[in-house]
Amino acid sequence: MNKTIVALDFTNEEEALYFLDQFDKPINVKVGMELFYSAGPQIIEKIKEKGHSIFLDLKLHDIPNTVKSAMRNLAKLDVDIVNLHCAGGKEMMKAAIEGLEEGKIGDKRPLCIGVTQLTSTSKEIMNNDLLIEGEVIDAVLHYAKNAKDSGLDGVVCSVLESKRIHEICGDEFLTVTPGIRFSSDSKDDQKRVATPSIAKEEGSSYIVVGRSITKSQDPYNTYYEIEKTMRG
């Protein structure tokens, strides 16, 4: 897989497939809640038919048995990466892996990564709204260690935490980092953001890029310029 994942944050199937028609070779894409809930599971099949790799970003968070059953069904969609919220705890994360193993197509299950703290979460939000004391990095590292102990393949985190996670959990443990912006872009609703070059320096395994690519006048070249930065 390439290191750059395009967030298909479109409102419907037609917009997403029209965007992908601009690419003549497979790329990595993220299908999130907005598109999945609008288009349904069939959007996954149509994107896979075009040869693209899919990160299905539904952020499961429920009791262990429910997550296990849900992951069993998601594995049957033959996506490449799925995720859940680390806040659900170790038992839930272990159940997720069991479900993916039961539902996998062939010998390889989808990669499973855990959301640590959303990139829209600041220290103030974490302390005051979520009643989690301390610094964001401390909560993120704790969740990352739990995820690794539970058999997950990596976590979703901000670029700012990627290097520390690799130091604690190892280089093979994936860090998937959203909140990627060019220096000239608006932060929008994100708090902990970074440029592709900083993501490269901080050791992000994969970066998730949305509007900087999808709103670009030349999405194809923008994607491959970012990919060149990540592999440079």
Coordinates of C-alpha atoms in Angstrom, one line a residue:
M1 CA 0.0 0.0 0.0
N2 CA 1.0 3.6 -0.6
K3 CA 1.5 5.7 2.6
T4 CA -1.2 8.3 1.6
I5 CA -4.9 7.5 2.2
V6 CA -7.5 9.8 0.6
A7 CA -10.5 10.5 2.8
L8 CA -13.6 10.1 0.6
D9 CA -15.7 12.5 2.6
F10 CA -18.4 12.8 0.0
T11 CA -22.1 12.9 0.7
N12 CA -23.1 10.1 -1.8
E13 CA -21.8 7.3 -4.0
E14 CA -21.9 9.3 -7.3
E15 CA -19.6 12.0 -6.0
A16 CA -17.1 9.5 -4.6
L17 CA -16.9 7.4 -7.8
Y18 CA -16.7 10.5 -10.0
F19 CA -13.7 11.6 -7.9
L20 CA -12.0 8.2 -8.2
D21 CA -12.4 8.2 -12.0
Q22 CA -9.6 10.8 -12.0
F23 CA -7.1 8.1 -10.9
D24 CA -5.8 5.6 -13.5
K25 CA -4.1 3.3 -11.0
P26 CA -5.1 2.1 -7.5
I27 CA -4.7 4.3 -4.5
N28 CA -5.6 4.0 -0.8
V29 CA -8.9 5.5 0.3
K30 CA -10.9 5.9 3.5
V31 CA -14.6 5.4 3.5
G32 CA -16.0 7.0 6.6
M33 CA -19.4 7.1 8.3
E34 CA -20.8 9.8 6.0
L35 CA -20.3 7.9 2.8
F36 CA -20.9 4.4 4.2
Y37 CA -24.2 5.4 5.8
S38 CA -25.3 7.2 2.6
A39 CA -24.3 4.6 0.0
G40 CA -24.3 1.4 2.0
P41 CA -22.0 -1.6 1.8
Q42 CA -22.3 -1.7 -2.0
I43 CA -19.9 1.3 -2.2
I44 CA -17.2 -0.9 -0.9
E45 CA -17.7 -3.4 -3.7
K46 CA -17.7 -0.7 -6.3
I47 CA -14.5 0.8 -5.0
K48 CA -12.8 -2.6 -4.8
E49 CA -13.7 -3.3 -8.4
K50 CA -11.6 -0.3 -9.3
G51 CA -8.6 -1.9 -7.5
H52 CA -8.3 0.6 -4.6
S53 CA -7.4 -0.4 -1.0
I54 CA -10.0 0.6 1.6
F55 CA -9.7 1.8 5.1
L56 CA -13.3 1.5 6.5
D57 CA -13.5 4.1 9.2
L58 CA -16.6 3.3 11.3
K59 CA -14.9 3.5 14.7
L60 CA -16.8 0.7 16.4
H61 CA -17.4 1.1 20.2
D62 CA -19.8 -1.3 21.9
I63 CA -19.9 -4.3 24.2
P64 CA -17.4 -7.0 23.2
N65 CA -19.8 -9.5 21.7
T66 CA -21.5 -6.8 19.5
V67 CA -18.1 -5.6 18.2
K68 CA -17.0 -9.1 17.6
S69 CA -20.2 -9.8 15.5
A70 CA -19.9 -6.5 13.6
M71 CA -16.2 -7.1 12.8
R72 CA -17.1 -10.6 11.5
N73 CA -19.4 -8.9 9.0
L74 CA -17.0 -6.1 8.1
A75 CA -14.3 -8.7 7.3
K76 CA -16.6 -10.2 4.8
L77 CA -16.6 -6.9 2.8
D78 CA -12.9 -7.7 2.0
V79 CA -11.7 -4.2 3.2
D80 CA -8.0 -3.7 4.0
I81 CA -8.2 -1.8 7.3
V82 CA -11.0 -1.4 9.9
N83 CA -11.0 0.5 13.2
L84 CA -12.6 0.8 16.7
H85 CA -12.3 3.1 19.7
C86 CA -9.6 2.1 22.2
A87 CA -11.8 3.5 24.9
G88 CA -13.9 0.4 24.6
G89 CA -11.2 -1.5 26.5
K90 CA -9.0 -4.6 26.0
E91 CA -11.8 -7.1 26.1
M92 CA -13.6 -5.3 23.3
M93 CA -10.4 -5.0 21.2
K94 CA -9.6 -8.7 21.6
A95 CA -13.2 -9.6 20.6
A96 CA -12.8 -7.5 17.5
I97 CA -9.8 -9.5 16.4
E98 CA -11.6 -12.7 17.0
G99 CA -14.5 -11.5 14.8
L100 CA -12.1 -10.5 12.0
E101 CA -10.4 -13.8 12.1
E102 CA -13.8 -15.6 11.9
G103 CA -15.1 -13.4 9.0
K104 CA -11.9 -13.0 6.9
I105 CA -11.8 -13.9 3.3
G106 CA -8.8 -16.2 2.6
D107 CA -5.9 -16.4 4.9
K108 CA -5.5 -12.7 5.7
R109 CA -7.8 -10.7 7.9
P110 CA -8.2 -6.9 7.6
L111 CA -5.8 -4.8 9.7
C112 CA -7.4 -3.5 12.8
I113 CA -6.4 -0.1 14.3
G114 CA -7.7 1.7 17.4
V115 CA -8.7 5.3 17.7
T116 CA -6.8 6.9 20.6
Q117 CA -7.9 10.5 20.8
L118 CA -9.6 12.3 17.9
T119 CA -7.5 15.0 16.3
S120 CA -10.3 17.4 17.1
T121 CA -9.7 16.7 20.8
S122 CA -7.6 19.3 22.7
K123 CA -6.3 19.1 26.2
E124 CA -9.1 21.3 27.4
I125 CA -11.8 19.0 25.8
M126 CA -10.1 15.9 27.2
N127 CA -9.8 17.3 30.7
N128 CA -13.1 19.1 31.0
D129 CA -15.5 17.3 28.7
L130 CA -14.2 13.8 29.0
L131 CA -12.9 14.1 32.6
I132 CA -9.6 12.5 31.6
E133 CA -6.8 14.2 33.5
G134 CA -3.3 15.0 32.2
E135 CA -1.9 15.6 28.8
V136 CA -3.3 14.3 25.6
I137 CA 0.0 12.4 24.8
D138 CA -0.3 10.5 28.0
A139 CA -3.8 9.2 27.2
V140 CA -2.8 8.4 23.7
L141 CA 0.2 6.4 24.8
H142 CA -1.9 4.5 27.3
Y143 CA -4.5 3.6 24.7
A144 CA -1.7 2.6 22.2
K145 CA -0.2 0.2 24.7
N146 CA -3.6 -1.3 25.4
A147 CA -4.2 -1.7 21.7
K148 CA -0.9 -3.6 21.2
D149 CA -1.5 -5.8 24.2
S150 CA -4.9 -6.7 22.7
G151 CA -3.5 -7.8 19.4
L152 CA -4.3 -4.7 17.3
D153 CA -2.1 -3.8 14.4
G154 CA -1.8 -0.1 15.2
V155 CA -3.6 3.0 16.2
V156 CA -5.1 6.2 14.8
C157 CA -3.3 9.2 16.4
S158 CA -2.1 12.6 15.5
V159 CA 1.3 13.1 13.9
L160 CA 2.4 14.7 17.1
E161 CA 2.2 11.4 18.9
S162 CA 3.5 9.0 16.2
K163 CA 7.1 9.0 17.1
R164 CA 6.5 8.3 20.8
I165 CA 4.1 5.5 20.0
H166 CA 6.8 3.8 17.8
E167 CA 9.3 4.2 20.6
I168 CA 7.0 2.4 23.0
C169 CA 5.2 -0.1 20.8
G170 CA 7.8 -0.7 18.1
D171 CA 8.3 0.3 14.5
E172 CA 6.0 -2.4 13.1
F173 CA 3.0 -1.1 15.2
L174 CA 1.2 1.2 12.7
T175 CA 0.4 4.8 13.3
V176 CA -2.3 6.1 11.0
T177 CA -2.4 9.9 11.2
P178 CA -5.3 12.1 10.1
G179 CA -5.3 15.9 10.5
I180 CA -2.9 16.4 7.6
R181 CA -2.9 19.8 6.1
F182 CA -0.7 21.9 3.8
S183 CA 0.7 25.0 5.7
S184 CA -1.7 27.2 3.6
D185 CA -4.8 25.2 4.4
S186 CA -7.4 25.9 7.1
K187 CA -7.4 23.7 10.1
D188 CA -11.2 23.5 9.9
D189 CA -12.4 21.4 13.0
Q190 CA -9.1 19.8 13.6
K191 CA -6.8 20.8 16.6
R192 CA -3.7 18.6 16.3
V193 CA -2.7 18.9 12.7
A194 CA 0.6 18.7 10.7
T195 CA 1.9 18.9 7.1
P196 CA 2.9 15.8 5.1
S197 CA 6.6 16.6 5.5
I198 CA 6.3 16.7 9.3
A199 CA 4.3 13.4 9.2
K200 CA 7.3 11.9 7.3
E201 CA 9.7 13.2 9.9
E202 CA 7.6 12.0 12.8
G203 CA 7.4 8.4 11.4
S204 CA 3.7 8.2 10.5
S205 CA 3.0 4.8 8.9
Y206 CA 0.1 6.2 6.9
I207 CA -1.4 9.6 6.6
V208 CA -5.1 10.4 5.9
V209 CA -5.6 13.4 3.7
G210 CA -9.1 14.8 2.9
R211 CA -9.8 18.2 1.6
S212 CA -6.3 19.1 0.6
I213 CA -6.6 16.4 -2.1
T214 CA -10.4 16.2 -2.8
K215 CA -10.7 20.0 -3.1
S216 CA -7.5 20.3 -5.1
Q217 CA -7.8 21.5 -8.8
D218 CA -5.6 18.5 -9.7
P219 CA -6.3 15.7 -7.2
Y220 CA -4.2 13.2 -9.1
N221 CA -0.9 15.2 -9.0
T222 CA -1.6 16.4 -5.5
Y223 CA -2.0 12.9 -4.3
Y224 CA 1.3 11.7 -5.8
E225 CA 3.2 14.8 -4.7
I226 CA 2.2 14.0 -1.1
E227 CA 3.1 10.3 -1.7
K228 CA 6.5 11.4 -3.0
T229 CA 7.0 13.4 0.2
M230 CA 6.1 10.4 2.4
R231 CA 8.5 8.2 0.5
G232 CA 11.2 10.8 0.0

